[in-house]
């Protein structure tokens, strides 16, 4: 079974590699005693980039997995929606 | 001039390396077609870990740079406080 | 046409009235020169209460409006999902 | 003893009354069966308005209470900074 986001795997991987680079850049900044608030600015940038990945994953999850479950009928859509709601709550609260 | 967080450089580096590992793990999950919501859970975990780093940096910034500026007198504390407030606003809104 | 949350109207109204009371309490605290961080604690409580209302509205929206649109077929589910995604993004970023 | 925000009491009260009005507007929307996502948009607006109040309270707290504690010397600045850090963490996580 394939998941909704799969058609853009390359794009997800590119974004995540960029975030990995940002996190390595943070290590360099700490190592070179950069100014705390400059490091903080970069932490916010990496956090925002992760948040964008999360929102996109969620969009594709709703558009694919949830819609597929609704079309298939049965009790599964409720499970899928509950899962999606929990994921949204975690995102909003993080 | 040394910055406030420096005494714990090793701890910051350890946390950031762990976050780098989490981001690499996310790439692996995407690559291996993991379930979207499992990936999302891991994205939330990495975001929370970055947020903890940010909060700690901010604490140490307030306790060191801002306090030092206040003690030194002059117009600098206001600049430092303005900078710190902007950083807090970025964190709260990210 | 009735909306998904309607069956719990009374509960929404009770929660919102409680939040209104919290905001009036904040005015009283400011008026009586309460300690800034005590006021801040109450602001956080009101914010969290609003966030809970938002998450619940979103859950019911997904479970009712979006599911109904998917079942009805046609282009509407995509519009509904786009709207829901925008609402989720606003929540995550606020 | 007067708190840092006091000089703008009128402005805080005006903002909080506006937020109270927004929360009453939300009750009206629920009562009149407004569309879920429209209600959600208004919830986000009220949340953002509360967040602005919180950020401003925090700024003034840092600029007044914390700076005063540092200037006065003694162990109090650490207590004040700890309190401020806890308040920032609650805001970032809410």
CSV table of C-alpha atoms in Angstrom, one decimal:
chain,number,residue,atom,x,y,z
A,1,UNK,CA,0.0,0.0,0.0
A,2,UNK,CA,1.4,3.4,-1.0
A,3,UNK,CA,1.0,6.6,1.1
A,4,UNK,CA,-0.2,9.9,-0.1
A,5,UNK,CA,3.0,11.9,0.1
A,6,UNK,CA,4.9,9.4,-2.0
A,7,UNK,CA,4.7,11.3,-5.3
A,8,UNK,CA,6.8,14.1,-3.8
A,9,UNK,CA,9.3,11.9,-2.0
A,10,UNK,CA,12.2,13.8,-3.7
A,11,UNK,CA,10.8,17.1,-2.5
A,12,UNK,CA,10.4,15.9,1.1
A,13,UNK,CA,13.9,14.5,1.1
A,14,UNK,CA,15.3,17.8,-0.2
A,15,UNK,CA,13.6,19.8,2.5
A,16,UNK,CA,14.7,17.4,5.2
A,17,UNK,CA,18.3,17.5,4.0
A,18,UNK,CA,18.2,21.3,4.1
A,19,UNK,CA,16.9,21.1,7.7
A,20,UNK,CA,19.7,18.6,8.5
A,21,UNK,CA,22.1,21.2,7.1
A,22,UNK,CA,20.5,23.9,9.3
A,23,UNK,CA,20.9,21.8,12.4
A,24,UNK,CA,24.6,21.1,11.5
A,25,UNK,CA,25.0,24.9,11.0
A,26,UNK,CA,23.6,25.4,14.5
A,27,UNK,CA,26.3,23.0,15.9
A,28,UNK,CA,29.0,25.1,14.1
A,29,UNK,CA,27.5,28.3,15.5
A,30,UNK,CA,27.6,26.9,19.1
A,31,UNK,CA,31.1,25.6,18.5
A,32,UNK,CA,32.3,29.0,17.3
A,33,UNK,CA,30.7,30.9,20.1
A,34,UNK,CA,28.2,32.8,17.9
A,35,UNK,CA,26.0,35.4,19.6
A,36,UNK,CA,23.1,33.7,21.4
A,37,UNK,CA,20.3,35.5,19.6
A,38,UNK,CA,21.8,34.8,16.2
A,39,UNK,CA,21.7,31.1,17.1
A,40,UNK,CA,18.2,31.6,18.3
A,41,UNK,CA,17.2,33.1,15.0
A,42,UNK,CA,18.5,30.0,13.2
A,43,UNK,CA,16.7,27.7,15.6
A,44,UNK,CA,13.5,29.5,14.8
A,45,UNK,CA,14.2,29.1,11.1
A,46,UNK,CA,14.8,25.3,11.4
A,47,UNK,CA,11.6,25.0,13.6
A,48,UNK,CA,9.5,26.8,10.9
A,49,UNK,CA,11.0,24.6,8.2
A,50,UNK,CA,10.0,21.5,10.2
A,51,UNK,CA,6.5,22.9,10.8
A,52,UNK,CA,6.1,23.4,7.0
A,53,UNK,CA,7.0,19.8,6.4
A,54,UNK,CA,4.5,18.8,9.1
A,55,UNK,CA,1.7,20.9,7.6
A,56,UNK,CA,2.3,19.5,4.1
A,57,UNK,CA,2.4,15.9,5.4
A,58,UNK,CA,-0.9,16.5,7.2
A,59,UNK,CA,-2.5,18.0,4.1
A,60,UNK,CA,-1.5,15.0,2.0
A,61,UNK,CA,-2.6,12.7,4.7
A,62,UNK,CA,-6.1,14.2,4.8
A,63,UNK,CA,-6.3,14.4,1.0
A,64,UNK,CA,-5.2,10.8,0.4
A,65,UNK,CA,-5.5,8.5,3.4
A,66,UNK,CA,-8.6,10.0,5.0
A,67,UNK,CA,-10.4,10.5,1.7
A,68,UNK,CA,-9.6,6.9,0.7
A,69,UNK,CA,-10.9,5.6,4.0
A,70,UNK,CA,-14.1,7.6,3.6
A,71,UNK,CA,-14.7,6.3,0.1
A,72,UNK,CA,-14.0,2.7,1.2
A,73,UNK,CA,-16.6,3.0,3.9
A,74,UNK,CA,-16.6,1.0,7.1
A,75,UNK,CA,-15.4,2.1,10.5
A,76,UNK,CA,-11.9,3.1,9.3
A,77,UNK,CA,-12.6,6.7,8.5
A,78,UNK,CA,-13.3,7.4,12.2
A,79,UNK,CA,-10.1,5.8,13.2
A,80,UNK,CA,-8.2,7.8,10.6
A,81,UNK,CA,-9.9,11.0,11.6
A,82,UNK,CA,-9.2,10.4,15.2
A,83,UNK,CA,-5.5,9.8,14.4
A,84,UNK,CA,-5.4,13.0,12.2
A,85,UNK,CA,-7.0,15.0,15.0
A,86,UNK,CA,-4.5,13.8,17.5
A,87,UNK,CA,-1.7,14.7,15.1
A,88,UNK,CA,-3.2,18.2,14.6
A,89,UNK,CA,-3.5,18.7,18.3
A,90,UNK,CA,0.2,17.7,18.8
A,91,UNK,CA,1.2,20.2,16.1
A,92,UNK,CA,-0.9,23.0,17.5
A,93,UNK,CA,0.4,22.5,21.0
A,94,UNK,CA,4.1,22.0,20.0
B,1,UNK,CA,33.9,38.3,24.8
B,2,UNK,CA,32.3,35.0,25.8
B,3,UNK,CA,28.6,34.3,25.7
B,4,UNK,CA,26.4,33.0,28.5
B,5,UNK,CA,25.7,29.6,27.2
B,6,UNK,CA,29.3,28.7,26.7
B,7,UNK,CA,29.8,26.7,29.9
B,8,UNK,CA,27.4,24.1,28.5
B,9,UNK,CA,28.7,24.0,25.0
B,10,UNK,CA,29.0,20.2,25.2
B,11,UNK,CA,25.4,19.8,26.3
B,12,UNK,CA,24.1,22.0,23.4
B,13,UNK,CA,26.2,20.1,20.9
B,14,UNK,CA,24.9,16.7,22.2
B,15,UNK,CA,21.3,17.9,21.9
B,16,UNK,CA,21.8,19.3,18.4
B,17,UNK,CA,23.5,16.1,17.3
B,18,UNK,CA,20.5,14.2,18.6
B,19,UNK,CA,18.2,16.5,16.6
B,20,UNK,CA,20.4,16.0,13.5
B,21,UNK,CA,19.9,12.3,14.0
B,22,UNK,CA,16.2,12.7,14.3
B,23,UNK,CA,16.1,14.7,11.0
B,24,UNK,CA,18.2,12.0,9.3
B,25,UNK,CA,15.7,9.4,10.7
B,26,UNK,CA,12.9,11.4,9.1
B,27,UNK,CA,14.6,11.1,5.7
B,28,UNK,CA,14.9,7.3,6.2
B,29,UNK,CA,11.2,7.1,7.1
B,30,UNK,CA,10.2,9.1,4.0
B,31,UNK,CA,12.5,7.0,1.9
B,32,UNK,CA,11.0,3.7,3.3
B,33,UNK,CA,7.4,4.9,2.8
B,34,UNK,CA,6.6,5.0,6.5
B,35,UNK,CA,3.0,5.8,7.5
B,36,UNK,CA,2.4,9.6,7.2
B,37,UNK,CA,1.2,10.0,10.8
B,38,UNK,CA,4.3,8.2,12.2
B,39,UNK,CA,6.5,10.6,10.3
B,40,UNK,CA,4.4,13.4,11.7
B,41,UNK,CA,4.9,12.2,15.2
B,42,UNK,CA,8.7,12.3,14.7
B,43,UNK,CA,8.5,15.7,13.1
B,44,UNK,CA,6.7,16.9,16.3
B,45,UNK,CA,9.4,15.3,18.5
B,46,UNK,CA,12.2,17.1,16.6
B,47,UNK,CA,10.3,20.4,16.7
B,48,UNK,CA,9.9,20.1,20.5
B,49,UNK,CA,13.6,19.3,20.9
B,50,UNK,CA,14.5,22.4,18.9
B,51,UNK,CA,12.1,24.4,21.0
B,52,UNK,CA,13.8,23.2,24.2
B,53,UNK,CA,17.2,24.3,22.9
B,54,UNK,CA,15.7,27.7,22.0
B,55,UNK,CA,14.1,28.1,25.5
B,56,UNK,CA,17.4,27.2,27.2
B,57,UNK,CA,19.4,29.6,24.9
B,58,UNK,CA,16.9,32.4,25.8
B,59,UNK,CA,17.2,31.7,29.5
B,60,UNK,CA,20.9,31.8,29.5
B,61,UNK,CA,20.8,34.9,27.3
B,62,UNK,CA,18.6,36.7,29.8
B,63,UNK,CA,20.6,35.5,32.8
B,64,UNK,CA,24.0,36.5,31.3
B,65,UNK,CA,23.9,39.0,28.4
B,66,UNK,CA,21.0,41.0,29.6
B,67,UNK,CA,22.0,41.0,33.3
B,68,UNK,CA,25.5,42.0,32.3
B,69,UNK,CA,24.2,44.9,30.2
B,70,UNK,CA,22.0,46.1,33.0
B,71,UNK,CA,24.9,46.0,35.5
B,72,UNK,CA,27.2,47.8,33.0
B,73,UNK,CA,24.6,50.6,32.8
B,74,UNK,CA,24.3,52.9,29.7
B,75,UNK,CA,21.8,52.5,26.9
B,76,UNK,CA,22.8,48.9,26.0
B,77,UNK,CA,20.3,47.1,28.3
B,78,UNK,CA,17.4,48.6,26.3
B,79,UNK,CA,19.0,47.3,23.0
B,80,UNK,CA,19.5,43.9,24.6
B,81,UNK,CA,16.0,43.8,25.9
B,82,UNK,CA,14.5,44.8,22.6
B,83,UNK,CA,16.5,42.1,20.9
B,84,UNK,CA,15.4,39.5,23.5
B,85,UNK,CA,11.8,40.6,23.1
B,86,UNK,CA,12.0,40.2,19.4
B,87,UNK,CA,13.5,36.7,19.8
B,88,UNK,CA,10.7,35.7,22.3
B,89,UNK,CA,8.0,37.0,19.9
B,90,UNK,CA,9.6,34.9,17.0
B,91,UNK,CA,9.6,31.8,19.2
B,92,UNK,CA,6.0,32.3,20.4
B,93,UNK,CA,4.8,32.9,16.9
B,94,UNK,CA,6.7,30.0,15.3
C,1,UNK,CA,-27.9,23.2,6.0
C,2,UNK,CA,-26.7,22.3,9.5
C,3,UNK,CA,-23.0,22.3,10.5
C,4,UNK,CA,-21.2,19.5,12.3
C,5,UNK,CA,-20.7,21.1,15.7
C,6,UNK,CA,-24.4,21.9,16.2
C,7,UNK,CA,-25.2,19.0,18.4
C,8,UNK,CA,-22.9,20.4,21.0
C,9,UNK,CA,-23.9,24.0,20.7
C,10,UNK,CA,-24.6,24.2,24.5
C,11,UNK,CA,-21.2,22.9,25.3
C,12,UNK,CA,-19.5,25.4,22.9
C,13,UNK,CA,-21.4,28.3,24.4
C,14,UNK,CA,-20.5,27.2,28.0
C,15,UNK,CA,-16.8,27.1,27.1
C,16,UNK,CA,-16.9,30.4,25.3
C,17,UNK,CA,-18.8,32.1,28.2
C,18,UNK,CA,-16.1,30.7,30.6
C,19,UNK,CA,-13.4,32.3,28.3
C,20,UNK,CA,-15.3,35.5,28.3
C,21,UNK,CA,-15.2,35.4,32.1
C,22,UNK,CA,-11.5,34.8,32.0
C,23,UNK,CA,-11.0,37.8,29.8
C,24,UNK,CA,-13.1,39.9,32.1
C,25,UNK,CA,-11.0,38.6,35.0
C,26,UNK,CA,-7.9,39.8,33.1
C,27,UNK,CA,-9.3,43.3,33.0
C,28,UNK,CA,-9.9,43.2,36.7
C,29,UNK,CA,-6.3,42.1,37.3
C,30,UNK,CA,-4.9,44.9,35.2
C,31,UNK,CA,-7.2,47.3,36.9
C,32,UNK,CA,-6.1,46.2,40.4
C,33,UNK,CA,-2.4,46.2,39.5
C,34,UNK,CA,-1.9,42.5,39.8
C,35,UNK,CA,1.6,41.1,39.4
C,36,UNK,CA,2.6,41.0,35.7
C,37,UNK,CA,3.4,37.3,35.7
C,38,UNK,CA,0.2,36.4,37.4
C,39,UNK,CA,-1.7,38.2,34.6
C,40,UNK,CA,0.5,36.4,32.1
C,41,UNK,CA,-0.4,33.0,33.6
C,42,UNK,CA,-4.1,33.8,33.2
C,43,UNK,CA,-3.5,35.0,29.6
C,44,UNK,CA,-1.9,31.6,28.9
C,45,UNK,CA,-4.9,29.8,30.4
C,46,UNK,CA,-7.4,31.8,28.2
C,47,UNK,CA,-5.2,31.1,25.2
C,48,UNK,CA,-5.2,27.4,25.9
C,49,UNK,CA,-9.0,27.3,26.4
C,50,UNK,CA,-9.5,29.1,23.0
C,51,UNK,CA,-7.1,26.6,21.4
C,52,UNK,CA,-9.2,23.7,22.8
C,53,UNK,CA,-12.3,25.2,21.3
C,54,UNK,CA,-10.4,25.6,18.0
C,55,UNK,CA,-9.2,22.0,17.9
C,56,UNK,CA,-12.7,20.6,18.7
C,57,UNK,CA,-14.3,22.8,16.0
C,58,UNK,CA,-11.7,21.5,13.5
C,59,UNK,CA,-12.3,17.8,14.5
C,60,UNK,CA,-16.0,18.2,14.1
C,61,UNK,CA,-15.5,20.0,10.8
C,62,UNK,CA,-13.3,17.2,9.4
C,63,UNK,CA,-15.7,14.5,10.7
C,64,UNK,CA,-18.8,16.2,9.3
C,65,UNK,CA,-18.3,18.7,6.6
C,66,UNK,CA,-15.3,17.1,5.0
C,67,UNK,CA,-16.6,13.5,5.2
C,68,UNK,CA,-20.0,14.7,3.8
C,69,UNK,CA,-18.3,16.4,0.9
C,70,UNK,CA,-16.2,13.3,0.1
C,71,UNK,CA,-19.4,11.1,0.2
C,72,UNK,CA,-21.2,13.6,-2.0
C,73,UNK,CA,-18.4,13.3,-4.6
C,74,UNK,CA,-17.6,16.1,-7.1
C,75,UNK,CA,-14.9,18.8,-6.8
C,76,UNK,CA,-16.1,20.0,-3.4
C,77,UNK,CA,-14.0,17.8,-1.1
C,78,UNK,CA,-10.8,19.4,-2.5
C,79,UNK,CA,-12.2,22.9,-1.8
C,80,UNK,CA,-13.2,21.7,1.7
C,81,UNK,CA,-9.8,20.1,2.3
C,82,UNK,CA,-7.9,23.2,1.1
C,83,UNK,CA,-10.0,25.3,3.5
C,84,UNK,CA,-9.4,22.9,6.4
C,85,UNK,CA,-5.6,22.8,5.6
C,86,UNK,CA,-5.5,26.6,5.6
C,87,UNK,CA,-7.3,26.7,9.0
C,88,UNK,CA,-4.9,24.1,10.4
C,89,UNK,CA,-1.9,26.1,9.2
C,90,UNK,CA,-3.3,29.3,10.8
C,91,UNK,CA,-3.8,27.4,14.1
C,92,UNK,CA,-0.3,25.9,14.1
C,93,UNK,CA,1.3,29.2,13.3
C,94,UNK,CA,-0.8,31.2,15.8
D,1,UNK,CA,4.9,48.9,44.7
D,2,UNK,CA,3.8,49.6,41.2
D,3,UNK,CA,4.3,47.2,38.2
D,4,UNK,CA,5.9,48.0,34.9
D,5,UNK,CA,2.9,47.9,32.7
D,6,UNK,CA,0.9,50.4,34.7
D,7,UNK,CA,1.6,53.4,32.6
D,8,UNK,CA,-0.4,51.8,29.8
D,9,UNK,CA,-3.3,50.4,31.9
D,10,UNK,CA,-5.8,52.2,29.6
D,11,UNK,CA,-4.3,50.5,26.5
D,12,UNK,CA,-4.3,47.1,28.1
D,13,UNK,CA,-7.9,47.5,29.2
D,14,UNK,CA,-8.9,48.6,25.7
D,15,UNK,CA,-7.3,45.6,24.1
D,16,UNK,CA,-8.8,43.2,26.6
D,17,UNK,CA,-12.3,44.7,26.1
D,18,UNK,CA,-11.8,44.2,22.4
D,19,UNK,CA,-10.9,40.5,23.0
D,20,UNK,CA,-13.9,40.2,25.3
D,21,UNK,CA,-16.0,41.5,22.4
D,22,UNK,CA,-14.4,38.9,20.0
D,23,UNK,CA,-15.3,36.1,22.4
D,24,UNK,CA,-18.9,37.3,22.7
D,25,UNK,CA,-18.9,37.5,18.9
D,26,UNK,CA,-17.9,33.8,18.8
D,27,UNK,CA,-20.9,32.9,21.0
D,28,UNK,CA,-23.1,34.7,18.6
D,29,UNK,CA,-21.6,32.9,15.6
D,30,UNK,CA,-22.1,29.5,17.3
D,31,UNK,CA,-25.6,30.5,18.3
D,32,UNK,CA,-26.5,31.5,14.7
D,33,UNK,CA,-24.9,28.3,13.2
D,34,UNK,CA,-22.1,30.1,11.4
D,35,UNK,CA,-19.8,28.0,9.1
D,36,UNK,CA,-17.3,26.1,11.3
D,37,UNK,CA,-14.2,27.5,9.5
D,38,UNK,CA,-15.5,31.1,9.8
D,39,UNK,CA,-15.7,30.6,13.6
D,40,UNK,CA,-12.3,29.0,13.5
D,41,UNK,CA,-10.9,32.1,11.8
D,42,UNK,CA,-12.3,34.3,14.6
D,43,UNK,CA,-10.9,32.0,17.2
D,44,UNK,CA,-7.5,32.4,15.7
D,45,UNK,CA,-7.9,36.1,15.7
D,46,UNK,CA,-8.8,36.2,19.4
D,47,UNK,CA,-5.9,33.9,20.2
D,48,UNK,CA,-3.4,36.1,18.3
D,49,UNK,CA,-4.8,39.2,20.1
D,50,UNK,CA,-4.3,37.4,23.5
D,51,UNK,CA,-0.8,36.5,22.4
D,52,UNK,CA,0.0,40.1,21.6
D,53,UNK,CA,-1.1,41.1,25.1
D,54,UNK,CA,1.1,38.4,26.6
D,55,UNK,CA,4.2,39.4,24.6
D,56,UNK,CA,3.7,43.0,25.6
D,57,UNK,CA,3.3,42.1,29.3
D,58,UNK,CA,6.4,40.0,29.1
D,59,UNK,CA,8.4,42.9,27.5
D,60,UNK,CA,7.4,45.3,30.1
D,61,UNK,CA,8.0,42.8,32.9
D,62,UNK,CA,11.6,42.2,31.6
D,63,UNK,CA,12.2,46.0,31.1
D,64,UNK,CA,10.8,47.0,34.6
D,65,UNK,CA,10.6,44.2,37.2
D,66,UNK,CA,13.7,42.2,36.0
D,67,UNK,CA,15.9,45.3,35.4
D,68,UNK,CA,14.8,46.8,38.8
D,69,UNK,CA,15.7,43.5,40.5
D,70,UNK,CA,19.1,43.4,38.8
D,71,UNK,CA,19.9,47.0,39.9
D,72,UNK,CA,18.8,46.3,43.4
D,73,UNK,CA,21.2,43.4,43.6
D,74,UNK,CA,20.8,40.4,45.9
D,75,UNK,CA,19.3,37.0,45.0
D,76,UNK,CA,16.1,38.4,43.7
D,77,UNK,CA,17.1,38.8,40.0
D,78,UNK,CA,17.6,35.0,39.7
D,79,UNK,CA,14.1,34.4,41.1
D,80,UNK,CA,12.6,37.0,38.7
D,81,UNK,CA,14.5,35.5,35.8
D,82,UNK,CA,13.4,32.0,36.7
D,83,UNK,CA,9.8,33.2,36.8
D,84,UNK,CA,10.1,35.0,33.5
D,85,UNK,CA,11.7,32.0,31.9
D,86,UNK,CA,8.8,29.8,33.1
D,87,UNK,CA,6.3,32.3,31.7
D,88,UNK,CA,8.1,32.4,28.3
D,89,UNK,CA,8.1,28.6,28.2
D,90,UNK,CA,4.4,28.5,28.9
D,91,UNK,CA,3.8,31.0,26.1
D,92,UNK,CA,6.0,29.2,23.6
D,93,UNK,CA,4.3,25.9,24.4
D,94,UNK,CA,0.8,27.2,24.4
